[in-house]
Each structure stands twice: as C-alpha cells, then as structure tokens.
PDB file of C-alpha atoms in Angstrom:
ATOM      1  CA  UNK M 120    -146.538  90.784 118.986  1.00  0.00           C
ATOM      2  CA  UNK M 121    -148.640  92.843 121.418  1.00  0.00           C
ATOM      3  CA  UNK M 122    -152.263  92.209 122.361  1.00  0.00           C
ATOM      4  CA  UNK M 123    -154.862  95.003 122.364  1.00  0.00           C
ATOM      5  CA  UNK M 124    -153.882  95.966 125.910  1.00  0.00           C
ATOM      6  CA  UNK M 125    -150.232  96.420 124.809  1.00  0.00           C
ATOM      7  CA  UNK M 126    -148.998  93.330 126.631  1.00  0.00           C
ATOM      8  CA  UNK M 127    -147.049  90.553 125.020  1.00  0.00           C
ATOM      9  CA  UNK M 128    -148.971  87.445 124.040  1.00  0.00           C
ATOM     10  CA  UNK M 129    -146.261  85.312 125.633  1.00  0.00           C
ATOM     11  CA  UNK M 130    -147.283  82.807 128.324  1.00  0.00           C
ATOM     12  CA  UNK M 131    -146.600  85.305 131.112  1.00  0.00           C
ATOM     13  CA  UNK M 132    -144.101  87.715 132.551  1.00  0.00           C
ATOM     14  CA  UNK M 133    -140.538  86.508 132.925  1.00  0.00           C
ATOM     15  CA  UNK M 134    -137.891  87.422 135.419  1.00  0.00           C
ATOM     16  CA  UNK M 135    -134.152  87.343 134.745  1.00  0.00           C
ATOM     17  CA  UNK M 136    -132.038  85.953 137.599  1.00  0.00           C
ATOM     18  CA  UNK M 137    -128.250  86.225 137.530  1.00  0.00           C
ATOM     19  CA  UNK M 138    -126.399  82.936 138.022  1.00  0.00           C
ATOM     20  CA  UNK M 139    -123.186  82.518 139.967  1.00  0.00           C
ATOM     21  CA  UNK M 140    -120.147  81.168 138.095  1.00  0.00           C
ATOM     22  CA  UNK M 141    -120.393  77.659 139.569  1.00  0.00           C
ATOM     23  CA  UNK M 142    -124.043  77.238 138.554  1.00  0.00           C
ATOM     24  CA  UNK M 143    -123.381  78.811 135.146  1.00  0.00           C
ATOM     25  CA  UNK M 144    -120.578  76.333 134.373  1.00  0.00           C
ATOM     26  CA  UNK M 145    -122.674  73.436 135.656  1.00  0.00           C
ATOM     27  CA  UNK M 146    -125.447  74.384 133.236  1.00  0.00           C
ATOM     28  CA  UNK M 147    -123.019  74.888 130.353  1.00  0.00           C
ATOM     29  CA  UNK M 148    -121.662  71.407 131.007  1.00  0.00           C
ATOM     30  CA  UNK M 149    -125.186  69.952 130.864  1.00  0.00           C
ATOM     31  CA  UNK M 150    -125.560  70.680 127.137  1.00  0.00           C
ATOM     32  CA  UNK M 151    -123.370  69.721 124.203  1.00  0.00           C
ATOM     33  CA  UNK M 152    -123.936  72.579 121.763  1.00  0.00           C
ATOM     34  CA  UNK M 153    -122.803  76.184 121.991  1.00  0.00           C
ATOM     35  CA  UNK M 154    -121.473  79.074 119.931  1.00  0.00           C
ATOM     36  CA  UNK M 155    -117.890  80.265 119.895  1.00  0.00           C
ATOM     37  CA  UNK M 156    -117.175  83.899 119.074  1.00  0.00           C
ATOM     38  CA  UNK M 157    -113.765  84.976 117.812  1.00  0.00           C
ATOM     39  CA  UNK M 158    -112.230  87.668 115.627  1.00  0.00           C
ATOM     40  CA  UNK M 159    -111.813  87.155 111.898  1.00  0.00           C
ATOM     41  CA  UNK M 160    -110.562  90.011 109.703  1.00  0.00           C
ATOM     42  CA  UNK M 161    -111.084  92.352 112.686  1.00  0.00           C
ATOM     43  CA  UNK M 162    -114.786  91.459 112.909  1.00  0.00           C
ATOM     44  CA  UNK M 163    -116.645  89.173 115.326  1.00  0.00           C
ATOM     45  CA  UNK M 164    -117.390  85.720 113.934  1.00  0.00           C
ATOM     46  CA  UNK M 165    -119.738  83.146 115.472  1.00  0.00           C
ATOM     47  CA  UNK M 166    -119.667  79.399 114.879  1.00  0.00           C
ATOM     48  CA  UNK M 167    -121.917  76.704 116.372  1.00  0.00           C
ATOM     49  CA  UNK M 168    -119.845  73.866 117.846  1.00  0.00           C
ATOM     50  CA  UNK M 169    -120.310  70.913 120.146  1.00  0.00           C
ATOM     51  CA  UNK M 170    -118.274  70.868 123.325  1.00  0.00           C
ATOM     52  CA  UNK M 171    -117.439  69.172 126.575  1.00  0.00           C
ATOM     53  CA  UNK M 172    -116.614  70.815 129.881  1.00  0.00           C
ATOM     54  CA  UNK M 173    -113.444  69.290 131.280  1.00  0.00           C
ATOM     55  CA  UNK M 174    -111.721  70.436 134.470  1.00  0.00           C
ATOM     56  CA  UNK M 175    -113.499  73.792 134.204  1.00  0.00           C
ATOM     57  CA  UNK M 176    -112.412  74.389 130.593  1.00  0.00           C
ATOM     58  CA  UNK M 177    -114.463  74.155 127.411  1.00  0.00           C
ATOM     59  CA  UNK M 178    -113.034  71.778 124.797  1.00  0.00           C
ATOM     60  CA  UNK M 179    -114.078  71.706 121.156  1.00  0.00           C
ATOM     61  CA  UNK M 180    -112.685  69.853 118.160  1.00  0.00           C
ATOM     62  CA  UNK M 181    -111.852  71.500 114.843  1.00  0.00           C
ATOM     63  CA  UNK M 182    -110.044  70.797 111.612  1.00  0.00           C
ATOM     64  CA  UNK M 183    -106.868  72.403 110.309  1.00  0.00           C
ATOM     65  CA  UNK M 184    -108.513  74.574 107.656  1.00  0.00           C
ATOM     66  CA  UNK M 185    -111.064  76.262 109.886  1.00  0.00           C
ATOM     67  CA  UNK M 186    -110.626  79.963 110.715  1.00  0.00           C
ATOM     68  CA  UNK M 187    -110.820  79.293 114.455  1.00  0.00           C
ATOM     69  CA  UNK M 188    -107.893  76.866 114.310  1.00  0.00           C
ATOM     70  CA  UNK M 189    -105.806  79.442 112.444  1.00  0.00           C
ATOM     71  CA  UNK M 190    -106.835  82.170 114.911  1.00  0.00           C
ATOM     72  CA  UNK M 191    -105.795  80.081 117.933  1.00  0.00           C
ATOM     73  CA  UNK M 192    -102.554  78.993 116.256  1.00  0.00           C
ATOM     74  CA  UNK M 193    -101.603  82.611 115.470  1.00  0.00           C
ATOM     75  CA  UNK M 194    -102.215  83.675 119.085  1.00  0.00           C
ATOM     76  CA  UNK M 195     -99.668  81.121 120.298  1.00  0.00           C
ATOM     77  CA  UNK M 196     -98.869  80.920 123.997  1.00  0.00           C
ATOM     78  CA  UNK M 197    -100.744  84.135 124.779  1.00  0.00           C
ATOM     79  CA  UNK M 198    -104.044  82.515 123.835  1.00  0.00           C
ATOM     80  CA  UNK M 199    -106.753  83.881 121.574  1.00  0.00           C
ATOM     81  CA  UNK M 200    -109.547  85.966 123.098  1.00  0.00           C
ATOM     82  CA  UNK M 201    -112.905  84.248 122.573  1.00  0.00           C
ATOM     83  CA  UNK M 202    -116.409  84.174 123.965  1.00  0.00           C
ATOM     84  CA  UNK M 203    -118.481  81.034 124.288  1.00  0.00           C
ATOM     85  CA  UNK M 204    -122.256  80.932 124.687  1.00  0.00           C
ATOM     86  CA  UNK M 205    -124.594  78.052 125.410  1.00  0.00           C
ATOM     87  CA  UNK M 206    -128.234  78.054 126.414  1.00  0.00           C
ATOM     88  CA  UNK M 207    -131.349  76.016 126.949  1.00  0.00           C
ATOM     89  CA  UNK M 208    -134.414  78.202 126.471  1.00  0.00           C
ATOM     90  CA  UNK M 209    -137.861  76.744 125.872  1.00  0.00           C
ATOM     91  CA  UNK M 210    -139.481  78.543 122.904  1.00  0.00           C
ATOM     92  CA  UNK M 211    -142.992  77.895 124.255  1.00  0.00           C
ATOM     93  CA  UNK M 212    -142.604  78.908 127.905  1.00  0.00           C
ATOM     94  CA  UNK M 213    -139.771  81.411 127.361  1.00  0.00           C
ATOM     95  CA  UNK M 214    -137.964  79.988 130.384  1.00  0.00           C
ATOM     96  CA  UNK M 215    -134.487  78.539 130.634  1.00  0.00           C
ATOM     97  CA  UNK M 216    -130.959  79.820 130.895  1.00  0.00           C
ATOM     98  CA  UNK M 217    -128.066  81.334 128.951  1.00  0.00           C
ATOM     99  CA  UNK M 218    -124.371  81.312 129.872  1.00  0.00           C
ATOM    100  CA  UNK M 219    -121.555  83.361 128.325  1.00  0.00           C
ATOM    101  CA  UNK M 220    -117.899  82.625 129.019  1.00  0.00           C
ATOM    102  CA  UNK M 221    -115.174  85.038 127.958  1.00  0.00           C
ATOM    103  CA  UNK M 222    -111.618  83.821 128.103  1.00  0.00           C
ATOM    104  CA  UNK M 223    -108.600  82.601 126.218  1.00  0.00           C
ATOM    105  CA  UNK M 224    -108.415  79.723 123.756  1.00  0.00           C
ATOM    106  CA  UNK M 225    -105.381  77.603 123.000  1.00  0.00           C
ATOM    107  CA  UNK M 226    -104.771  75.107 120.261  1.00  0.00           C
ATOM    108  CA  UNK M 227    -104.078  71.761 121.929  1.00  0.00           C
ATOM    109  CA  UNK M 228    -100.766  70.346 120.720  1.00  0.00           C
ATOM    110  CA  UNK M 229    -100.046  67.574 123.239  1.00  0.00           C
ATOM    111  CA  UNK M 230    -100.706  64.237 121.454  1.00  0.00           C
ATOM    112  CA  UNK M 231    -101.958  62.553 124.658  1.00  0.00           C
ATOM    113  CA  UNK M 232    -104.493  65.327 125.274  1.00  0.00           C
ATOM    114  CA  UNK M 233    -105.635  65.171 121.641  1.00  0.00           C
ATOM    115  CA  UNK M 234    -106.167  61.423 121.934  1.00  0.00           C
ATOM    116  CA  UNK M 235    -108.159  61.929 125.139  1.00  0.00           C
ATOM    117  CA  UNK M 236    -110.344  64.652 123.580  1.00  0.00           C
ATOM    118  CA  UNK M 237    -110.979  62.516 120.491  1.00  0.00           C
ATOM    119  CA  UNK M 238    -112.296  59.759 122.754  1.00  0.00           C
ATOM    120  CA  UNK M 239    -114.486  62.100 124.819  1.00  0.00           C
ATOM    121  CA  UNK M 240    -115.869  64.412 122.142  1.00  0.00           C
ATOM    122  CA  UNK M 241    -117.486  63.156 118.956  1.00  0.00           C
ATOM    123  CA  UNK M 242    -117.931  65.762 116.202  1.00  0.00           C
ATOM    124  CA  UNK M 243    -121.429  66.240 114.823  1.00  0.00           C
ATOM    125  CA  UNK M 244    -120.161  66.464 111.240  1.00  0.00           C
ATOM    126  CA  UNK M 245    -118.491  63.783 109.136  1.00  0.00           C
ATOM    127  CA  UNK M 246    -115.519  66.014 108.375  1.00  0.00           C
ATOM    128  CA  UNK M 247    -112.225  64.930 109.929  1.00  0.00           C
ATOM    129  CA  UNK M 248    -111.601  66.875 113.140  1.00  0.00           C
ATOM    130  CA  UNK M 249    -107.941  66.410 113.981  1.00  0.00           C
ATOM    131  CA  UNK M 250    -107.428  69.510 116.148  1.00  0.00           C
ATOM    132  CA  UNK M 251    -108.794  70.595 119.504  1.00  0.00           C
ATOM    133  CA  UNK M 252    -109.190  73.980 121.150  1.00  0.00           C
ATOM    134  CA  UNK M 253    -109.351  74.453 124.895  1.00  0.00           C
ATOM    135  CA  UNK M 254    -111.026  77.582 126.271  1.00  0.00           C
ATOM    136  CA  UNK M 255    -110.164  78.666 129.801  1.00  0.00           C
ATOM    137  CA  UNK M 256    -112.894  80.880 131.296  1.00  0.00           C
ATOM    138  CA  UNK M 257    -111.870  84.299 132.556  1.00  0.00           C
ATOM    139  CA  UNK M 258    -115.312  85.843 132.962  1.00  0.00           C
ATOM    140  CA  UNK M 259    -118.437  83.721 133.452  1.00  0.00           C
ATOM    141  CA  UNK M 260    -121.914  85.211 133.341  1.00  0.00           C
ATOM    142  CA  UNK M 261    -125.262  83.535 133.239  1.00  0.00           C
ATOM    143  CA  UNK M 262    -128.951  84.299 133.407  1.00  0.00           C
ATOM    144  CA  UNK M 263    -131.946  82.145 134.208  1.00  0.00           C
ATOM    145  CA  UNK M 264    -135.341  83.165 132.810  1.00  0.00           C
ATOM    146  CA  UNK M 265    -138.098  82.155 135.191  1.00  0.00           C
ATOM    147  CA  UNK M 266    -141.836  82.674 135.354  1.00  0.00           C
ATOM    148  CA  UNK M 267    -142.558  85.820 137.321  1.00  0.00           C
ATOM    149  CA  UNK M 268    -145.497  85.458 139.637  1.00  0.00           C
ATOM    150  CA  UNK M 269    -147.734  88.527 139.768  1.00  0.00           C
ATOM    151  CA  UNK M 270    -147.790  90.331 143.109  1.00  0.00           C
ATOM    152  CA  UNK M 271    -150.512  89.135 145.469  1.00  0.00           C
ATOM    153  CA  UNK M 272    -153.631  91.257 145.778  1.00  0.00           C
ATOM    154  CA  UNK M 273    -153.695  93.427 148.872  1.00  0.00           C
TER     155      UNK M 273
END
C-alpha cells in the first residue's frame, strides 16, 4: 500500500544483491523447508517439502503414491527436470534471501542410501515416507534483500 507521497509504507528501501552459487547453497542448507517444482500433466506443480543438503545435492523423502515420485521414476536414468526454492525472508523488515536451484532429480533406489537418508531426514508428516529423491543442481541462483541506505547529502 502506498503512502500519500506514493512511497511504500515498508520499513525502507531494499536492495537486491545477487549471490554466488557457493553462498546460495550454503544458505539453502541452513534451512529445512523449501518448495519443489516439477511437471504434472504438462503443467508446473509446486509442493512444500523438507530437505537436507548432502554433498551439494538436495535430498527429500517422499512416498510411493505421490506425483513427484512417479515423475522421477518415469524419467529414469535421464533424471527429471525440477526446480527447488528455499528462502528466509523477514515479513517485518523485508530482508533476507531466496535461492532457486534448477537441475535433475533421481529416485534413490540404493537400499544403503535410502537407509542413510531415513536416518538424516525426518519427514514433517506422519505419513510413511519410504522413497527419497536426490536433486543435483545444474543452475543455482540466489538473491539477498538488504536495507538500502539512502545516498548521503552533498
């Protein structure tokens, strides 16, 4: 909403700073919730999921009936194209960061890896999560929103 002078009534101007891939992945690994984007019936679909960052890859757990599991299974060895987004933005100060990873997702089939992921990643829902998906980043972008100091008076 704009004030009488046309400015936003937010706590101040913000500046968007692009993050490098290393910093973007570090930030993504510092939170446990994100959103995975994949194709379902030729349309983009978004699901909130919890994750871990392991050896540079994003790992999530799923169950056999979920659309994402079917999508990754159908893609096979080629991998399924996905995007993954996580952020930490303060609603009061309007500062924080957002990271988007685009890459390929594979259904994890190795029993030892599945056991490891089950130990490391606890689902947030009570539903049985007996599958895992591993997303390997191809393109990593990130932005940090910071307070923008007004220019000094001359």
